[in-house]
XYZ file of C-alpha atoms in Angstrom:
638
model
C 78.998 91.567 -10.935
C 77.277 91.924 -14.275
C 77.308 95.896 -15.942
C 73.877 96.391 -15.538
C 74.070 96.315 -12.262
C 77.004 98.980 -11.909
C 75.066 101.556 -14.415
C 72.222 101.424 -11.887
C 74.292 102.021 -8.761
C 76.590 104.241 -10.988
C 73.258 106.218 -11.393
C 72.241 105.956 -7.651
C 75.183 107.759 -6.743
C 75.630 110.486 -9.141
C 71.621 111.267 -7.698
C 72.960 111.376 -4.336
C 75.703 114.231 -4.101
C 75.221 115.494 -0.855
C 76.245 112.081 0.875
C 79.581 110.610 -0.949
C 80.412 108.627 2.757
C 76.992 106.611 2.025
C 78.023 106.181 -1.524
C 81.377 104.126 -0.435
C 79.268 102.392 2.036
C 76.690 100.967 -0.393
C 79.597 100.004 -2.452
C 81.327 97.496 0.005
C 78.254 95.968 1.014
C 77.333 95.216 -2.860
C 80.250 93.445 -2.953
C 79.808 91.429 0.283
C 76.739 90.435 -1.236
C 78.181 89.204 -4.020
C 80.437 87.264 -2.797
C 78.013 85.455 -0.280
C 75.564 84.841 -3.576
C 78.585 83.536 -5.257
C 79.540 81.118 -2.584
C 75.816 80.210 -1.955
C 75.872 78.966 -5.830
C 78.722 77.016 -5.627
C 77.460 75.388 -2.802
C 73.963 74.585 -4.589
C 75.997 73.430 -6.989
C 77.571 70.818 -4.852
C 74.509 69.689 -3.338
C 72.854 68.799 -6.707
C 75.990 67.235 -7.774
C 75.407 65.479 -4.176
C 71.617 65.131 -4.985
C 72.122 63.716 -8.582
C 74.793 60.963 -7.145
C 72.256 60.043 -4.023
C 69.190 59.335 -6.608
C 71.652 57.566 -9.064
C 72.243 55.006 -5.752
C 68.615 54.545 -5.219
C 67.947 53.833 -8.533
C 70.631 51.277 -8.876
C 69.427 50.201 -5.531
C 66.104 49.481 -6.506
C 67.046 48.006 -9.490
C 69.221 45.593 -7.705
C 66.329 44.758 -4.939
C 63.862 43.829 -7.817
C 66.621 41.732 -9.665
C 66.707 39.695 -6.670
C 62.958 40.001 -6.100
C 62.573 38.400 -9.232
C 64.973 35.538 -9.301
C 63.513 34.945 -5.478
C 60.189 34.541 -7.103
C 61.472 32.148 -10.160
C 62.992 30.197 -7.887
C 59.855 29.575 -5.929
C 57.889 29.445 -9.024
C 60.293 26.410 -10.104
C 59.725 24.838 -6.602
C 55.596 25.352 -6.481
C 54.974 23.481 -10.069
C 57.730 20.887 -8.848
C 55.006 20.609 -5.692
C 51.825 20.570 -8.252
C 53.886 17.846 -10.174
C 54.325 15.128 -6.871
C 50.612 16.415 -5.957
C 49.323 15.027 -9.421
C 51.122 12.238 -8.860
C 49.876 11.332 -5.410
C 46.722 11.522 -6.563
C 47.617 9.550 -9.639
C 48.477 6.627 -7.373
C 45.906 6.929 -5.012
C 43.608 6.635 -7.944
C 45.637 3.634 -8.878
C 45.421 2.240 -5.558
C 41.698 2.934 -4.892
C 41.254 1.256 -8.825
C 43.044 -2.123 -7.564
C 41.577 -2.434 -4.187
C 38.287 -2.124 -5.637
C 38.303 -4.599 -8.322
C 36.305 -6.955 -8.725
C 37.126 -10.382 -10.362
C 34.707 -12.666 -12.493
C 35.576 -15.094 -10.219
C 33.703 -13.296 -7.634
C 30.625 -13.887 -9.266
C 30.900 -17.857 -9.159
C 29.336 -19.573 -6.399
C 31.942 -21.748 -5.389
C 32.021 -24.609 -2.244
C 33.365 -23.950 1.142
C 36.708 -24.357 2.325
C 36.061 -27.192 4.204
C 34.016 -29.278 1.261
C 37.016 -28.134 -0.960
C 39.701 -29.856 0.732
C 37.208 -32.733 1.491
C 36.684 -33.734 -1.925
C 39.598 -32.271 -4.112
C 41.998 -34.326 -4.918
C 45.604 -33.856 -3.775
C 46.889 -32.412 -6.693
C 44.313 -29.684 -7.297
C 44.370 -28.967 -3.103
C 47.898 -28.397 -2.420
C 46.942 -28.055 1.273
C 50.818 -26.946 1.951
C 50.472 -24.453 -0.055
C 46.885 -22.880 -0.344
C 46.645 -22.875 3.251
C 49.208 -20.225 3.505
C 48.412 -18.447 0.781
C 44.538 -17.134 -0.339
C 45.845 -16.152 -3.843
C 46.608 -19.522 -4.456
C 43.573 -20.887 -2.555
C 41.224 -18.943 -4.795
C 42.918 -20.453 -7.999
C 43.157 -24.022 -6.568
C 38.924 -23.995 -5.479
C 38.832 -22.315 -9.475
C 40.605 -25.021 -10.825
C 38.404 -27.748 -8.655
C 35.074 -25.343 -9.756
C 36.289 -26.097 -13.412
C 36.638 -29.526 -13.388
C 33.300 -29.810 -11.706
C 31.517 -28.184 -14.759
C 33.030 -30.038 -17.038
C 31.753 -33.321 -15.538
C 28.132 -31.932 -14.976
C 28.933 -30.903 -18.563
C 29.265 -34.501 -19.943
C 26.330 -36.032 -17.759
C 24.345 -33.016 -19.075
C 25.147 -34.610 -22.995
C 23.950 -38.191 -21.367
C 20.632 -36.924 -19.850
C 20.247 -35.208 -22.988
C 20.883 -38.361 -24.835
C 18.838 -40.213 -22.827
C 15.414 -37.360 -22.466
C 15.227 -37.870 -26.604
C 15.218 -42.063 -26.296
C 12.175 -41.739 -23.427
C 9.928 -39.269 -25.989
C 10.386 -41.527 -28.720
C 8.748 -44.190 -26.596
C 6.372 -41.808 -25.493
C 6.162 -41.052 -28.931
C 5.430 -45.214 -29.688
C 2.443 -45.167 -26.725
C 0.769 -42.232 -27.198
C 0.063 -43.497 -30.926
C -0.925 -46.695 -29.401
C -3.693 -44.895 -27.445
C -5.205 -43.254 -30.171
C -5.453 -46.243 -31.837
C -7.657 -47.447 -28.848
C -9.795 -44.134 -28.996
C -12.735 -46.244 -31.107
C -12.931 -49.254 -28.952
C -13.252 -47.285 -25.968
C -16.012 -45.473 -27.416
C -17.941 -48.022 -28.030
C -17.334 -49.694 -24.114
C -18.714 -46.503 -23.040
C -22.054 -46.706 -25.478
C -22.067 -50.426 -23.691
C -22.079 -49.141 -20.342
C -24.451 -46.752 -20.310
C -27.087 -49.494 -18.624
C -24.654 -49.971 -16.127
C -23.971 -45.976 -15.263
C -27.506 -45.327 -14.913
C -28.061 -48.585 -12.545
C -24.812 -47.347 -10.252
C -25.998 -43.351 -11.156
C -22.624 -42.746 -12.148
C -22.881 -39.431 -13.565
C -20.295 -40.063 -16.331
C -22.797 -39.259 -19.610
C -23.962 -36.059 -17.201
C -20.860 -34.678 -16.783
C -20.445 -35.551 -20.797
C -23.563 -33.335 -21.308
C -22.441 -30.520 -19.694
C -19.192 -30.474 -21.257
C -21.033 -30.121 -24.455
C -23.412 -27.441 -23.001
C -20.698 -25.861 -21.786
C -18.947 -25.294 -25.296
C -21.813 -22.971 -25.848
C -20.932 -20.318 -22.649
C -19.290 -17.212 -23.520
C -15.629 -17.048 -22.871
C -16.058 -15.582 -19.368
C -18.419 -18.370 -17.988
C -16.795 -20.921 -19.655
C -13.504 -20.102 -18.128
C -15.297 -19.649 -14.654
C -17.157 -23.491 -15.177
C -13.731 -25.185 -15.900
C -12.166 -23.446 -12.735
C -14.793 -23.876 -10.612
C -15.268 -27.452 -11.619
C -11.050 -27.984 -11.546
C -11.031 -26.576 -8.116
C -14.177 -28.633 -7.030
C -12.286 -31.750 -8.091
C -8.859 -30.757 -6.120
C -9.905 -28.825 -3.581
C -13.597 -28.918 -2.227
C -15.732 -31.732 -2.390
C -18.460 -29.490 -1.221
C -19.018 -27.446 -4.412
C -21.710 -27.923 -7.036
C -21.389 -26.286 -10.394
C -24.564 -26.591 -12.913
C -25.571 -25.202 -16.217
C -29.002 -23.462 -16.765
C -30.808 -21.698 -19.609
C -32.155 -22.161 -22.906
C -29.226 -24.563 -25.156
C -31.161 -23.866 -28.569
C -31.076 -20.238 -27.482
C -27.615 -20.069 -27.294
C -26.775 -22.676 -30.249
C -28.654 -19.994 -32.106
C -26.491 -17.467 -31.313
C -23.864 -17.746 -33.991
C -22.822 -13.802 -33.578
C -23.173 -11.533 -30.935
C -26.221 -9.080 -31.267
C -23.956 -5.816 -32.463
C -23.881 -2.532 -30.090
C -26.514 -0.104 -30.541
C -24.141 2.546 -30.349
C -23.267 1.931 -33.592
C -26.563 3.400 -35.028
C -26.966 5.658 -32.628
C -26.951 9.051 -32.324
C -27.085 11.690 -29.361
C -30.456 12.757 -30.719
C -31.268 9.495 -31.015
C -30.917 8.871 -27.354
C -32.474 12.373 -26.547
C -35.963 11.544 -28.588
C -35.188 7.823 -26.601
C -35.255 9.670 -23.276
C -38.522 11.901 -24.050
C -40.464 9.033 -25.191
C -39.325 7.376 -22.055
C -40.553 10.223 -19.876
C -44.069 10.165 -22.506
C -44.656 6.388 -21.609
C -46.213 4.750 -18.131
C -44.265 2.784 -15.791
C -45.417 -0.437 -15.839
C -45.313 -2.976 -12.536
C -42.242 -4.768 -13.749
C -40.010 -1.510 -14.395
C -39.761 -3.172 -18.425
C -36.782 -1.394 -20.227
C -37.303 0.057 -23.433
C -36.152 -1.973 -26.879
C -33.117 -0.332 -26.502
C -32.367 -0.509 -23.141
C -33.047 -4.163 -22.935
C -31.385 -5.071 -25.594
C -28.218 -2.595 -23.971
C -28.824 -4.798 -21.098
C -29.369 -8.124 -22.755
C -27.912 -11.395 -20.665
C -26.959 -14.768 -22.586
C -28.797 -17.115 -22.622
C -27.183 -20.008 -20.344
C -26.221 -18.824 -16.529
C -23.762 -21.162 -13.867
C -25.387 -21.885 -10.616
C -22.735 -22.450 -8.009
C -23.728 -24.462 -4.600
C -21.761 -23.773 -1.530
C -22.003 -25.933 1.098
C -20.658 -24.968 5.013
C -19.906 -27.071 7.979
C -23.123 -26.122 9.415
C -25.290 -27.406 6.640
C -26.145 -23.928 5.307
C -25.707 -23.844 1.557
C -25.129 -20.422 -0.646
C -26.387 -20.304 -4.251
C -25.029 -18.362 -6.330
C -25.857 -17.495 -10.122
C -23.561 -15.876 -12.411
C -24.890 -13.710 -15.388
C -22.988 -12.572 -18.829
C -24.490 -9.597 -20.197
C -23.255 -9.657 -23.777
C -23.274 -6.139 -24.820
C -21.344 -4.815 -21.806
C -18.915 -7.373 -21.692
C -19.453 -7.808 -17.754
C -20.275 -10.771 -15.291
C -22.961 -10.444 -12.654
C -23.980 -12.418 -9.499
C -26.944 -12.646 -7.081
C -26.725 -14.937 -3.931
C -29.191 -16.648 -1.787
C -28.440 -18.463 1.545
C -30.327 -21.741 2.309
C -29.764 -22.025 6.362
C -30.660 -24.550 8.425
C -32.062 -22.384 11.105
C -34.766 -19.850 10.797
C -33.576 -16.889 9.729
C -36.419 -14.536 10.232
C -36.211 -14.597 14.001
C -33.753 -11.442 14.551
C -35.423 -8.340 13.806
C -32.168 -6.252 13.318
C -30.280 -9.285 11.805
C -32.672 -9.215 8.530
C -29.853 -6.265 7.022
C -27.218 -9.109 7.330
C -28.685 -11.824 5.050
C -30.382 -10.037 2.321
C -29.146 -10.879 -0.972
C -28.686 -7.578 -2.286
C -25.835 -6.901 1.044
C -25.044 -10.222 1.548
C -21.422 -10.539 -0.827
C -21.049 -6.812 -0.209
C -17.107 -5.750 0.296
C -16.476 -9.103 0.194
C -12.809 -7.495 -1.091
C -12.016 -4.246 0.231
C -14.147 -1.401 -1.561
C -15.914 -3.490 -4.243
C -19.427 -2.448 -3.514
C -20.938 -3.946 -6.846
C -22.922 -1.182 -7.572
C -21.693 0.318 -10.717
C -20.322 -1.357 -13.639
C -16.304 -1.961 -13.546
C -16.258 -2.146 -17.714
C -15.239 2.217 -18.325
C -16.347 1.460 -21.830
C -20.090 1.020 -20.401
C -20.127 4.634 -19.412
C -19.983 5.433 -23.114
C -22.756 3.009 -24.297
C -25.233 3.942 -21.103
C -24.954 7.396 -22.053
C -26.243 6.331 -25.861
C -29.633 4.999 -24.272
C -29.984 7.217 -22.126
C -29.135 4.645 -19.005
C -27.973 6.785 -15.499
C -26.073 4.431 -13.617
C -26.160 0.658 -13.589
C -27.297 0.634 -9.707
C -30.717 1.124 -10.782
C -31.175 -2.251 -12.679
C -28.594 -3.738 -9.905
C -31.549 -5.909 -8.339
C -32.841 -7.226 -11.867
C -29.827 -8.012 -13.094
C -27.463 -8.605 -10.595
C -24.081 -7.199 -8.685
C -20.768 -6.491 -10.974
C -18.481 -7.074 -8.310
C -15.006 -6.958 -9.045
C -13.951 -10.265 -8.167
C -16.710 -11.958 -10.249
C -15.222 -10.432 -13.317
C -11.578 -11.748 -12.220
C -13.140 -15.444 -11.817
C -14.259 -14.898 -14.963
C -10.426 -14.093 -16.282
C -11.864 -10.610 -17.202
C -9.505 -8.051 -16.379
C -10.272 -4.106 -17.142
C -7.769 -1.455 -17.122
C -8.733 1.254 -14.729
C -6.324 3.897 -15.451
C -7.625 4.596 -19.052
C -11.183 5.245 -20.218
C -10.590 3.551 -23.233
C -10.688 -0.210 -22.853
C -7.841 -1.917 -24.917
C -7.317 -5.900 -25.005
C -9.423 -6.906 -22.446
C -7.985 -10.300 -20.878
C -10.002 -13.715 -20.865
C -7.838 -15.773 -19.401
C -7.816 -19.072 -16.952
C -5.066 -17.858 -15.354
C -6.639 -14.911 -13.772
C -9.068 -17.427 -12.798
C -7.593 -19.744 -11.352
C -5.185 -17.268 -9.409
C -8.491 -15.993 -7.559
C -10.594 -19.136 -7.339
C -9.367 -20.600 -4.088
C -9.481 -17.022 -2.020
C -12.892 -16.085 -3.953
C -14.107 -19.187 -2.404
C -13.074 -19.276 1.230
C -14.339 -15.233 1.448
C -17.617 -16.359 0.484
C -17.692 -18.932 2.577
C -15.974 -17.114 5.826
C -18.734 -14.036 5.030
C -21.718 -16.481 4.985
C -20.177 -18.279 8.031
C -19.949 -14.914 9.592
C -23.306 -13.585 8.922
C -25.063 -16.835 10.143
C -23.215 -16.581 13.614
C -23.876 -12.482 13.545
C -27.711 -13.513 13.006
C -27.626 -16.014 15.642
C -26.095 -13.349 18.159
C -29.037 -10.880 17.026
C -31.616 -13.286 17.916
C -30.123 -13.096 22.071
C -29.310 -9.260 21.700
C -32.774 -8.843 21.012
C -33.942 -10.493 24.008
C -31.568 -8.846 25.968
C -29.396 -11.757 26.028
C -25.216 -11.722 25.572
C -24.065 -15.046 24.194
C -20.921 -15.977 25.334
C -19.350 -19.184 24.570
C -16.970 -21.656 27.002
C -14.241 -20.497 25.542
C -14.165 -16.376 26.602
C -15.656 -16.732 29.554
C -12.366 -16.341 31.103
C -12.334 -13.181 29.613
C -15.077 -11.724 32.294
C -15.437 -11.558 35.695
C -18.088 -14.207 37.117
C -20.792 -11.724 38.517
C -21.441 -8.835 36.300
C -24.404 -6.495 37.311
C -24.958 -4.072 34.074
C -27.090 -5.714 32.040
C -27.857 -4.659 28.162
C -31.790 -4.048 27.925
C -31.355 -2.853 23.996
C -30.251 -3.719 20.938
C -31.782 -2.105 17.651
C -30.947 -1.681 14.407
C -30.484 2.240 13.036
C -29.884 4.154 9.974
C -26.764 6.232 8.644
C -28.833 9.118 9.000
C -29.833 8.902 12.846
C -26.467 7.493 13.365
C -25.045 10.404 11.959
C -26.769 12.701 13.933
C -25.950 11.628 17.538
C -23.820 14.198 18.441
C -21.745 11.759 20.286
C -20.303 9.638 17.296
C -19.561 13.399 15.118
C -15.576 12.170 15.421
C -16.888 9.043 13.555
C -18.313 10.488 10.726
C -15.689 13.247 10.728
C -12.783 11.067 9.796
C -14.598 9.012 7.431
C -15.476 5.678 9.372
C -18.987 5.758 8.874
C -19.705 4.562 5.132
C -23.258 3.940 3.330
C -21.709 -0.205 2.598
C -21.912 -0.215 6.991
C -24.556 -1.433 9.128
C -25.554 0.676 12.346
C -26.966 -0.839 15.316
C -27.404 0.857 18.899
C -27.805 -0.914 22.063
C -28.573 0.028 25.770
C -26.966 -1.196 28.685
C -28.253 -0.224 32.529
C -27.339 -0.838 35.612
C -29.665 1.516 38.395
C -30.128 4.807 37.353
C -27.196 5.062 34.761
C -27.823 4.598 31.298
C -25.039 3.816 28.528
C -25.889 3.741 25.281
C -23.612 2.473 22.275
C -23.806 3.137 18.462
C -21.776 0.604 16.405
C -20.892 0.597 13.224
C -20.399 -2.828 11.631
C -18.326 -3.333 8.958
C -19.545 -5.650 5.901
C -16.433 -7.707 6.059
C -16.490 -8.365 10.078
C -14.492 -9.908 11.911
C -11.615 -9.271 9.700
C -12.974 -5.478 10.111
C -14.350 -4.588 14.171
C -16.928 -3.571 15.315
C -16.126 0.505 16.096
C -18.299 1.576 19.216
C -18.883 5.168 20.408
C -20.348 6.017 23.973
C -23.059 8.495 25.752
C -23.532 7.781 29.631
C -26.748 9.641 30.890
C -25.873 9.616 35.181
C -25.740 12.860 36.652
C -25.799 14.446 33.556
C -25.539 13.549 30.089
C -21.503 12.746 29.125
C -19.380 10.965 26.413
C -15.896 10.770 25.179
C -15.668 14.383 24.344
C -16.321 15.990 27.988
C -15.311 12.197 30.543
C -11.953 10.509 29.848
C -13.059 7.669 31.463
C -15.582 7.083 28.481
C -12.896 7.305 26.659
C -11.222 4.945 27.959
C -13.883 2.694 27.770
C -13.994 3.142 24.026
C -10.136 2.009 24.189
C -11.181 -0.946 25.773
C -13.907 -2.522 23.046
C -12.253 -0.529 19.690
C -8.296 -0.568 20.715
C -7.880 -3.389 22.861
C -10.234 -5.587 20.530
C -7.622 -8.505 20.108
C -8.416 -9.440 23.589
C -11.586 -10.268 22.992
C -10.950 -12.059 19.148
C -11.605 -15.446 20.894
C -11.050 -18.634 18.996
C -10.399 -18.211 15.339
C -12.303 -16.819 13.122
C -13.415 -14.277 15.813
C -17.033 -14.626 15.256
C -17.495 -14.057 18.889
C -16.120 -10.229 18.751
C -19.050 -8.160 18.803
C -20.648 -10.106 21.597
C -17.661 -10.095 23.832
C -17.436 -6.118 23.059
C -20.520 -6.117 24.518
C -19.961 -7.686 27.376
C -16.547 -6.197 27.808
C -18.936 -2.757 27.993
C -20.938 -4.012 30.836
C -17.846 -4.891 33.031
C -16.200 -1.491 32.225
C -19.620 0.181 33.062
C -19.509 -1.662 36.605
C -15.893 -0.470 37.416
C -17.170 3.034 36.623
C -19.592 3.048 38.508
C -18.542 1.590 41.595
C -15.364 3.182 41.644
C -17.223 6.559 40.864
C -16.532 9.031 44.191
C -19.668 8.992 46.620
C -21.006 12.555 47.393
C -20.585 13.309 50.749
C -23.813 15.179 51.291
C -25.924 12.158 50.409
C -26.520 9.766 53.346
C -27.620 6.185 53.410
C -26.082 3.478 50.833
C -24.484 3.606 48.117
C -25.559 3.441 44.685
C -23.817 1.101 43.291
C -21.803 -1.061 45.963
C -18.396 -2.063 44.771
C -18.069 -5.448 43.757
C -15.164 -5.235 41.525
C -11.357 -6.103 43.399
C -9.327 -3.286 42.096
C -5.661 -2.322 42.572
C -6.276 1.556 42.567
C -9.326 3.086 41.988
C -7.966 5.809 39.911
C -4.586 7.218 38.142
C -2.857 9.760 37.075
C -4.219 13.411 36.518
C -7.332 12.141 34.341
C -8.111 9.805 37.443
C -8.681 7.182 35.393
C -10.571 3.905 36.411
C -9.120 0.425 36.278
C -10.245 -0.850 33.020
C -8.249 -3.776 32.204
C -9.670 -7.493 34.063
C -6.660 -9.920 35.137
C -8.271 -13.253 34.541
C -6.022 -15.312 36.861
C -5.878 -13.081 39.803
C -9.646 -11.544 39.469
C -8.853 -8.073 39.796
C -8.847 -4.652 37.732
C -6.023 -2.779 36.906
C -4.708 0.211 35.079
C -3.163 -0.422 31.319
């Protein structure tokens, strides 16, 4: 027990006199005390000794556990890059592999024989049939080998034909200077036969004349008069091709009149335009100085003479207009038959319609040159369709039988092509169009003349297309505008997707039967039958209906504008509008005598049926039987 302590109890008891039995007390417990607080240290003592050694074990634990930790993980490091390793090489070798299978030899490339023609005409040697049958490696070499020698045989006769080419042109060679040597005599046999070629009219010295003349065309007609007259020759007997105009005119013209635009100037063509607007019209429509010479043709023209099975003959007379660089036509039809019988037929033949989308969308009215634009708006000019009747159409195709060929996807015109071989390429199909259209329009104007009297043609071969008796009967046929077409209010799904075009021709017809009245708008395409006739429908019975509000009208419509291949007829199809027609009538009988009576009414009916049909109607529309089955005689649903 440390002194401090004593002097303190020393001095607690010397305080306390009066009690010296509590004095010894307090004495023995102090020491108790001590001794427990002594033995309670040595014990701490022990247990951080014990405390020490425990976290000494846990650290040499741990240490041990991450020593093995780590030599776990080498160990598996060592084993995963040993699996990358065999990884990269399997995919190594499958790139190998997928590099060999898909190689491709030069061999490969070689056309070479069969099998079978192989070991038919190999020899022995190069075959080896014992042992290329068995094995395709050896097969391929063995037909490579064979392939070889064949080349180098075709190789050597190649050097003889060679050989043997330059031996024939020197003889060639030899004659052809022969010939010219016979150039003068012959010359002067022809100047001796001329008596004779006049007395036997063989036009020999007129075909001579026009070749000259023709030297003096401008590069497009030219070109067109040697096609024309090579296809003539080859191909149709039946075509005529003549030179007109002034000769001395066109000797004359040594160089092209130059552009006005040259010395022009936008005010220029702005004190042009007032003075136009200052000056009278005359009766002729004359051009101004400028104009006409804007819109000057040359001199000589071709005049082409088409002549069809029928007899009927279409003239027509090509134009080169110099400063615009563009060809023009006009057409006139020479037909046997009288072609101002058909009222609503006179639309057909005019000349200004007549070649008319003879190709799809060349409607000849504006110029197809897009450096014209330029040089009409120097004079002052609107659009070429205004001097279209003077001067005739620029249709498309007369430019390409021309061998003029204009870019359209620039406005600036660069190397325009004159060639024969533009020409020539569209020659053959120029000509059959124009004469399928005016075979078309002749027949069309033919079938006018009946519709007009209330007549259907229909010829011995598509009358098996229609039933014997048919009782509607058409009592109209008239031709309309685009304007009073376009405002029935029955044909506004026409016009609304974009059938109905100002190049069409409009015609509406009435068909009857009784009291019900069906009346058809049709709009004819200029390039029928290739084109159809499209037909839309109004019945007035009981009411006032068409496609819109009866499916059955519809229907109808299906029949003539859908179904129109039924009723093509023989080739060409020239027949198609007239069996349409009649097609209508037969549908309008089924509708009507198939139509429900009204119970109410007494007495007859109507309209009796006379039709044999399957079923009257079908489906939820109840829709009528439509479709005719020539051998059997009866109507049936499609």
């Amino acid at each position: 027990m440390s002194s401090e302590a004593l002097k303190k109890r020393k001095a607690k008891v010397l305080r306390n006199e009066a009690g010296p039995t509590e004095v010894k007390r307090g004495r023995g417990d102090g020491d108790q005390q001590c001794a427990e607080v002594e033995q309670k240290r040595l014990q701490s003592c022990n247990h951080f000794m014990t405390l020490k050694k425990l976290n000494r074990l846990a650290h040499m634990r741990l240490k041990r556990g991450r020593d093995q930790t780590h030599e776990a993980k080498q160990k598996v490091d060592v084993l995963h890059l040993q699996l990358q390793n065999l990884l990269y090489e399997v995919l190594h070798l499958q790139k190998e592999i997928s590099k060999c299978l898909e190689f491709k030899s030069k061999h490969e490339e070689i056309d070479l024989v069969s099998e079978e023609e192989f070991y038919k005409d190999a020899p022995q040697e190069i075959s080896r049939p014992q042992l290329t049958k068995n094995d395709p490696h050896q097969l391929t070499l063995a037909r490579l080998d064979w392939e070889l020698e064949q080349r180098k045989r075709l190789a050597e006769t190649y050097k003889e034909s060679q050989a043997s080419k330059e031996k024939i042109q020197k003889s060639i060679e030899i004659k052809k200077e022969h010939l010219r040597s016979l150039q003068p005599g012959l010359n002067a046999i022809m100047q001796a036969s001329l008596p004779v070629q006049e007395y036997l009219a063989v036009p020999v010295e007129q075909t001579q004349k026009h070749t000259e003349i023709a030297q003096h065309l401008p590069p497009p007609l030219y070109v067109l008069f040697v096609q024309a007259n090579a296809y003539g020759q080859a191909c149709d007997k039946k075509l005529t091709v003549s030179i007109s105009g002034d000769v001395d005119e066109a000797k004359a013209m040594s160089k092209p009149p130059e552009d006005s635009q040259d010395d022009d100037s936008d005010s220029d063509a702005e004190e042009e335009q007032e003075k136009t607007k200052r000056r009278r019209s005359t009766a002729g429509g004359q051009l101004d100085d400028k104009r006409r010479e804007m819109l000057k043709r040359h001199p000589l023209s071709l005049s082409f003479d088409l002549t069809c099975k029928d007899g009927s003959v279409l003239s027509l007379y090509f134009y080169y207009l110099i400063n615009l660089n563009i060809m023009t036509v006009k057409a006139k039809i020479s037909a046997s038959t009288d072609l101002t019988t058909a009222i609503s037929a006179g639309y057909l033949v005019k000349s200004e319609t007549l070649l008319s989308c003879l190709y799809s969308n060349d409607h000849g009215t504006e110029t197809p040159n897009p450096a014209n634009r330029y040089q009409f708006d120097k004079v002052g000019i609107g659009s070429f369709a205004d001097y279209v009747e003077e001067l005739g159409h620029p249709y498309k195709w007369v430019q390409n039988l021309g061998g003029l060929n204009f870019p359209s996807d620039t406005s600036e015109v660069r190397g325009v092509l004159v060639g024969s071989s533009l020409s020539a390429s569209h020659m053959e199909n120029t000509m059959k169009l124009l004469r399928g259209r005016v075979m078309s329009r002749l027949a069309l104007h033919k079938q006018f003349a009946s519709l007009e009297h209330n007549i259907i043609p229909v010829t011995s071969e598509c009358l098996y297309l229609f039933p014997a008796k048919i009782l509607s009967r058409l009592t109209q046929w008239t031709t309309i505008t685009q304007e009073e077409y376009m405002n029935l209010t029955f044909t506004r799904h026409v016009t609304d997707a974009g059938l109905a075009k100002e190049t069409d021709m409009y015609f509406s017809g009435v068909v009857e039967r009784g009291t019900a009245r069906l009346q058809a708008a049709v709009v004819l395409n200029p390039r029928y039958p290739e084109i159809s006739p499209l037909f839309s429908l109004s019945l007035n019975w009981k009411g006032e209906r068409s496609g819109h509000t009866d499916d059955n009208l519809r229907a109808m419509e299906s029949e003539v504008n859908v179904f129109k291949n039924e009723l093509q007829g023989p080739r060409p199809g020239y027949q198609l509008l007239t069996n349409q027609i009649s097609r209508l009538c037969v549908c309008l009988d089924v509708y009507l005598e198939t139509e429900e009576q009204d119970d109410g009414v007494e007495g007859p009916r109507e309209f009796p049926r006379e039709k044999m049909c399957l079923r009257t109607v079908k489906g939820p529309n109840r829709l009528k039987p439509f479709k005719y089955n020539h051998p059997l005689g009866l109507f049936s649903h499609r």
